[in-house]
mmCIF file of C-alpha atoms in Angstrom:
data_model
loop_
_atom_site.group_PDB
_atom_site.id
_atom_site.type_symbol
_atom_site.label_atom_id
_atom_site.label_comp_id
_atom_site.label_asym_id
_atom_site.label_seq_id
_atom_site.Cartn_x
_atom_site.Cartn_y
_atom_site.Cartn_z
ATOM 1 C CA MET U 1 -17.888 11.573 -1.675
ATOM 2 C CA PRO U 2 -14.338 10.277 -2.301
ATOM 3 C CA THR U 3 -13.728 7.002 -4.107
ATOM 4 C CA TYR U 4 -12.699 4.622 -1.343
ATOM 5 C CA ARG U 5 -10.594 1.537 -2.057
ATOM 6 C CA ILE U 6 -10.034 -1.454 0.194
ATOM 7 C CA ALA U 7 -6.758 -3.310 -0.379
ATOM 8 C CA PRO U 8 -6.401 -6.557 1.587
ATOM 9 C CA SER U 9 -2.802 -7.436 2.363
ATOM 10 C CA ILE U 10 -1.947 -10.990 1.365
ATOM 11 C CA LEU U 11 0.698 -11.031 4.097
ATOM 12 C CA SER U 12 -2.140 -12.321 6.310
ATOM 13 C CA ALA U 13 -3.580 -14.755 3.742
ATOM 14 C CA ASP U 14 -3.215 -18.528 3.685
ATOM 15 C CA PHE U 15 -0.117 -18.998 1.509
ATOM 16 C CA ALA U 16 -0.894 -22.653 0.904
ATOM 17 C CA ARG U 17 -3.864 -21.538 -1.243
ATOM 18 C CA LEU U 18 -2.924 -18.030 -2.278
ATOM 19 C CA GLY U 19 -4.620 -18.061 -5.688
ATOM 20 C CA GLU U 20 -7.925 -19.043 -4.088
ATOM 21 C CA GLU U 21 -7.471 -16.433 -1.354
ATOM 22 C CA VAL U 22 -7.007 -13.528 -3.780
ATOM 23 C CA ARG U 23 -9.902 -14.687 -5.953
ATOM 24 C CA ASN U 24 -12.178 -14.927 -2.944
ATOM 25 C CA VAL U 25 -11.288 -11.570 -1.445
ATOM 26 C CA VAL U 26 -11.811 -9.764 -4.774
ATOM 27 C CA ARG U 27 -15.097 -11.626 -5.259
ATOM 28 C CA ASP U 28 -16.121 -10.445 -1.796
ATOM 29 C CA GLY U 29 -15.536 -6.771 -2.588
ATOM 30 C CA ALA U 30 -11.835 -5.896 -2.431
ATOM 31 C CA ASP U 31 -10.675 -3.217 -4.887
ATOM 32 C CA MET U 32 -6.959 -4.006 -4.914
ATOM 33 C CA ILE U 33 -4.508 -6.646 -3.688
ATOM 34 C CA HIS U 34 -1.769 -5.291 -1.426
ATOM 35 C CA PHE U 35 1.524 -7.142 -1.827
ATOM 36 C CA ASP U 36 4.076 -6.663 0.982
ATOM 37 C CA VAL U 37 7.714 -7.247 0.050
ATOM 38 C CA MET U 38 10.229 -7.439 2.923
ATOM 39 C CA ASP U 39 13.928 -8.191 2.537
ATOM 40 C CA ASN U 40 15.230 -8.944 6.071
ATOM 41 C CA HIS U 41 17.519 -5.952 5.540
ATOM 42 C CA TYR U 42 15.505 -2.744 5.419
ATOM 43 C CA VAL U 43 12.944 -4.414 7.709
ATOM 44 C CA PRO U 44 13.470 -7.391 10.067
ATOM 45 C CA ASN U 45 11.400 -9.899 8.136
ATOM 46 C CA LEU U 46 11.475 -11.831 4.858
ATOM 47 C CA THR U 47 8.353 -12.313 2.771
ATOM 48 C CA ILE U 48 7.686 -12.770 -0.953
ATOM 49 C CA GLY U 49 9.134 -11.792 -4.303
ATOM 50 C CA PRO U 50 8.239 -11.302 -7.975
ATOM 51 C CA LEU U 51 7.573 -14.995 -8.643
ATOM 52 C CA VAL U 52 4.646 -14.935 -6.211
ATOM 53 C CA CYS U 53 3.316 -11.780 -7.838
ATOM 54 C CA GLU U 54 3.550 -13.470 -11.223
ATOM 55 C CA ALA U 55 1.764 -16.536 -9.828
ATOM 56 C CA ILE U 56 -1.269 -14.629 -8.510
ATOM 57 C CA ARG U 57 -1.561 -12.254 -11.484
ATOM 58 C CA PRO U 58 -3.732 -14.625 -13.588
ATOM 59 C CA HIS U 59 -6.142 -15.110 -10.674
ATOM 60 C CA VAL U 60 -7.429 -11.515 -10.444
ATOM 61 C CA GLN U 61 -8.145 -8.540 -12.670
ATOM 62 C CA ALA U 62 -7.884 -6.168 -9.678
ATOM 63 C CA PRO U 63 -4.777 -3.977 -9.432
ATOM 64 C CA ILE U 64 -1.815 -5.449 -7.558
ATOM 65 C CA ASP U 65 -0.342 -2.841 -5.222
ATOM 66 C CA VAL U 66 3.293 -3.760 -4.458
ATOM 67 C CA HIS U 67 4.812 -2.196 -1.326
ATOM 68 C CA LEU U 68 8.606 -2.548 -1.393
ATOM 69 C CA MET U 69 10.162 -2.641 2.069
ATOM 70 C CA VAL U 70 13.586 -3.312 0.579
ATOM 71 C CA LYS U 71 16.917 -1.560 0.195
ATOM 72 C CA PRO U 72 18.050 -0.819 -2.448
ATOM 73 C CA VAL U 73 14.868 -0.726 -4.519
ATOM 74 C CA ASP U 74 15.960 -0.044 -8.101
ATOM 75 C CA ARG U 75 17.196 -3.560 -8.873
ATOM 76 C CA ILE U 76 13.843 -5.193 -8.025
ATOM 77 C CA ILE U 77 11.429 -2.639 -9.546
ATOM 78 C CA PRO U 78 11.588 -3.972 -13.145
ATOM 79 C CA ASP U 79 11.042 -7.538 -11.909
ATOM 80 C CA PHE U 80 7.777 -6.630 -10.198
ATOM 81 C CA ALA U 81 6.601 -4.594 -13.163
ATOM 82 C CA LYS U 82 7.185 -7.611 -15.424
ATOM 83 C CA ALA U 83 5.472 -9.878 -12.871
ATOM 84 C CA GLY U 84 2.222 -7.921 -13.207
ATOM 85 C CA ALA U 85 2.296 -5.165 -10.606
ATOM 86 C CA ASN U 86 0.108 -2.139 -11.322
ATOM 87 C CA ILE U 87 1.318 0.073 -8.475
ATOM 88 C CA ILE U 88 4.787 0.074 -6.894
ATOM 89 C CA THR U 89 5.628 2.062 -3.769
ATOM 90 C CA PHE U 90 8.880 2.277 -1.836
ATOM 91 C CA HIS U 91 10.360 3.981 1.204
ATOM 92 C CA PRO U 92 12.569 7.017 0.527
ATOM 93 C CA GLU U 93 15.203 5.473 2.813
ATOM 94 C CA GLY U 94 15.452 2.581 0.348
ATOM 95 C CA SER U 95 16.607 4.696 -2.596
ATOM 96 C CA GLU U 96 19.797 6.644 -3.243
ATOM 97 C CA HIS U 97 17.970 8.794 -5.820
ATOM 98 C CA ILE U 98 14.225 9.004 -5.114
ATOM 99 C CA ASP U 99 13.371 10.914 -8.265
ATOM 100 C CA ARG U 100 15.139 8.303 -10.393
ATOM 101 C CA SER U 101 13.423 5.387 -8.645
ATOM 102 C CA LEU U 102 9.986 6.949 -9.143
ATOM 103 C CA GLN U 103 10.731 7.510 -12.817
ATOM 104 C CA LEU U 104 11.966 3.924 -13.156
ATOM 105 C CA ILE U 105 8.603 2.654 -11.894
ATOM 106 C CA ARG U 106 6.713 4.855 -14.340
ATOM 107 C CA ASP U 107 8.988 3.915 -17.212
ATOM 108 C CA HIS U 108 7.911 0.321 -16.629
ATOM 109 C CA GLY U 109 4.239 1.225 -16.923
ATOM 110 C CA CYS U 110 3.269 1.221 -13.248
ATOM 111 C CA LYS U 111 1.903 3.878 -10.934
ATOM 112 C CA ALA U 112 4.573 5.098 -8.522
ATOM 113 C CA GLY U 113 4.533 6.222 -4.939
ATOM 114 C CA LEU U 114 6.399 6.882 -1.717
ATOM 115 C CA VAL U 115 5.833 5.245 1.676
ATOM 116 C CA PHE U 116 6.279 7.120 4.934
ATOM 117 C CA ASN U 117 7.071 5.411 8.222
ATOM 118 C CA PRO U 118 5.706 6.939 11.438
ATOM 119 C CA ALA U 119 8.970 8.859 11.989
ATOM 120 C CA THR U 120 9.674 9.756 8.329
ATOM 121 C CA SER U 121 9.081 13.370 7.297
ATOM 122 C CA LEU U 122 6.752 14.183 4.420
ATOM 123 C CA ASP U 123 9.285 16.757 3.234
ATOM 124 C CA TYR U 124 10.525 14.288 0.607
ATOM 125 C CA LEU U 125 7.327 15.112 -1.279
ATOM 126 C CA ASP U 126 8.459 18.701 -1.856
ATOM 127 C CA TYR U 127 10.641 17.650 -4.767
ATOM 128 C CA VAL U 128 8.774 14.800 -6.453
ATOM 129 C CA MET U 129 5.024 15.486 -6.427
ATOM 130 C CA ASP U 130 5.041 15.558 -10.241
ATOM 131 C CA LYS U 131 6.151 11.903 -10.320
ATOM 132 C CA ILE U 132 3.827 10.548 -7.631
ATOM 133 C CA ASP U 133 0.548 8.692 -8.173
ATOM 134 C CA ILE U 134 0.109 7.418 -4.612
ATOM 135 C CA ILE U 135 1.274 8.284 -1.103
ATOM 136 C CA LEU U 136 1.262 5.521 1.519
ATOM 137 C CA ILE U 137 1.228 6.467 5.192
ATOM 138 C CA MET U 138 2.347 3.713 7.555
ATOM 139 C CA SER U 139 0.278 3.612 10.731
ATOM 140 C CA VAL U 140 2.628 1.001 12.203
ATOM 141 C CA ASN U 141 6.363 0.512 11.947
ATOM 142 C CA PRO U 142 6.942 -1.790 8.965
ATOM 143 C CA GLY U 143 8.141 -5.341 9.227
ATOM 144 C CA PHE U 144 5.303 -7.401 10.662
ATOM 145 C CA GLY U 145 1.576 -7.875 10.161
ATOM 146 C CA GLY U 146 -0.982 -7.748 12.951
ATOM 147 C CA GLN U 147 0.312 -4.608 14.693
ATOM 148 C CA SER U 148 -1.876 -1.980 16.349
ATOM 149 C CA PHE U 149 -2.725 1.316 14.644
ATOM 150 C CA ILE U 150 -0.630 4.298 15.806
ATOM 151 C CA PRO U 151 -3.122 7.182 16.327
ATOM 152 C CA GLU U 152 -0.463 9.820 15.570
ATOM 153 C CA ALA U 153 -0.652 8.654 11.952
ATOM 154 C CA LEU U 154 -3.943 10.520 11.582
ATOM 155 C CA LYS U 155 -2.053 13.831 11.722
ATOM 156 C CA LYS U 156 0.311 12.672 8.998
ATOM 157 C CA ILE U 157 -2.606 11.526 6.830
ATOM 158 C CA ALA U 158 -4.201 14.965 7.218
ATOM 159 C CA GLU U 159 -0.940 16.699 6.284
ATOM 160 C CA ALA U 160 -0.505 14.463 3.238
ATOM 161 C CA ARG U 161 -4.077 15.223 2.187
ATOM 162 C CA ARG U 162 -3.342 18.963 2.454
ATOM 163 C CA ARG U 163 -0.284 18.584 0.225
ATOM 164 C CA ILE U 164 -2.239 16.568 -2.345
ATOM 165 C CA ASP U 165 -5.072 19.093 -2.441
ATOM 166 C CA GLU U 166 -2.654 21.988 -2.828
ATOM 167 C CA SER U 167 -0.874 20.203 -5.677
ATOM 168 C CA GLY U 168 -4.115 19.842 -7.637
ATOM 169 C CA ARG U 169 -2.954 16.393 -8.738
ATOM 170 C CA ASP U 170 -4.915 13.149 -8.729
ATOM 171 C CA ILE U 171 -2.920 11.246 -6.099
ATOM 172 C CA MET U 172 -4.215 8.332 -4.043
ATOM 173 C CA LEU U 173 -3.668 8.516 -0.275
ATOM 174 C CA GLU U 174 -3.234 5.068 1.235
ATOM 175 C CA VAL U 175 -2.901 4.020 4.879
ATOM 176 C CA ASP U 176 -1.401 0.723 6.037
ATOM 177 C CA GLY U 177 -1.142 -0.765 9.505
ATOM 178 C CA GLY U 178 -3.725 -1.866 12.037
ATOM 179 C CA ILE U 179 -6.677 -0.791 9.885
ATOM 180 C CA LYS U 180 -9.924 -2.445 10.975
ATOM 181 C CA ILE U 181 -13.657 -1.784 11.140
ATOM 182 C CA GLU U 182 -13.277 0.267 14.317
ATOM 183 C CA ASN U 183 -10.785 2.841 12.966
ATOM 184 C CA ILE U 184 -11.222 2.949 9.184
ATOM 185 C CA ALA U 185 -13.641 5.892 9.409
ATOM 186 C CA ALA U 186 -11.144 7.948 11.427
ATOM 187 C CA ALA U 187 -8.505 7.371 8.748
ATOM 188 C CA ALA U 188 -10.995 8.401 6.060
ATOM 189 C CA LYS U 189 -11.949 11.559 7.943
ATOM 190 C CA ALA U 190 -8.251 12.445 8.133
ATOM 191 C CA GLY U 191 -8.091 12.228 4.335
ATOM 192 C CA ALA U 192 -7.179 8.673 3.340
ATOM 193 C CA ASP U 193 -9.013 7.093 0.407
ATOM 194 C CA THR U 194 -7.249 3.707 0.139
ATOM 195 C CA PHE U 195 -7.054 1.291 3.060
ATOM 196 C CA VAL U 196 -4.746 -1.690 3.518
ATOM 197 C CA ALA U 197 -6.094 -4.334 5.880
ATOM 198 C CA GLY U 198 -4.441 -7.682 6.521
ATOM 199 C CA SER U 199 -5.453 -9.676 9.566
ATOM 200 C CA ALA U 200 -8.676 -7.647 9.893
ATOM 201 C CA ILE U 201 -9.889 -9.326 6.683
ATOM 202 C CA PHE U 202 -7.898 -12.514 6.112
ATOM 203 C CA GLY U 203 -8.061 -13.345 9.805
ATOM 204 C CA LYS U 204 -11.856 -13.630 9.667
ATOM 205 C CA PRO U 205 -14.005 -16.449 8.244
ATOM 206 C CA ASP U 206 -16.286 -14.160 6.185
ATOM 207 C CA TYR U 207 -14.331 -11.685 4.030
ATOM 208 C CA LYS U 208 -17.466 -10.153 2.534
ATOM 209 C CA ALA U 209 -18.951 -9.366 5.950
ATOM 210 C CA VAL U 210 -15.774 -7.532 7.021
ATOM 211 C CA ILE U 211 -15.433 -5.590 3.760
ATOM 212 C CA ASP U 212 -19.142 -4.670 3.835
ATOM 213 C CA ASP U 213 -18.767 -3.440 7.425
ATOM 214 C CA MET U 214 -15.735 -1.379 6.425
ATOM 215 C CA ARG U 215 -17.680 0.203 3.558
ATOM 216 C CA ALA U 216 -20.546 0.991 5.922
ATOM 217 C CA GLN U 217 -18.105 2.818 8.191
ATOM 218 C CA LEU U 218 -16.629 4.686 5.231
ATOM 219 C CA ALA U 219 -20.111 5.779 4.152
ATOM 220 C CA LYS U 220 -20.523 7.428 7.556
ATOM 221 C CA ALA U 221 -17.159 9.191 7.255
#
């Protein structure tokens, strides 16, 4: 059975008590903290930066998974690495030189990965699999939380899983967007092993109950 990881997105958390929120969700069974960075340029929204990452770092031992929805990415990568990120992913459209950006992340001691929007081809992977630790498939168009899962993403997850298996490398396959109890098993069956969930967890009063239900669904997958 694969190692499944649940990564709540703090985009849906209560920002007035963010330290408490991340402590509680890790206590209740989360494996990672997903950190969405939007720049009101690459995507039509503005969220949080390295200072917030630095602020929550002392509150949890769990990995912080930073998803950069920014353009250009290279300037901000070192700041997040210094702020305590463990994983940094970015969209290929946000980099002039993808290979260089991936290496920059690794040079700063973090795991590196690429993010693929619903309409972005996986062909970028052909040239950089040796520098990738994680692939993130977007099952919504990036920019806002609370969107509905796009079923077509399951095909892309399956194709990414095929590429990972053929590479023989230990690469995480993450899915982000509209993940909830009702569809997490379908994403797992397609090949995902890491699941970002925002409003499905932080929008509920009992984080542990939701995470336990998600794990029960994954056990069936």
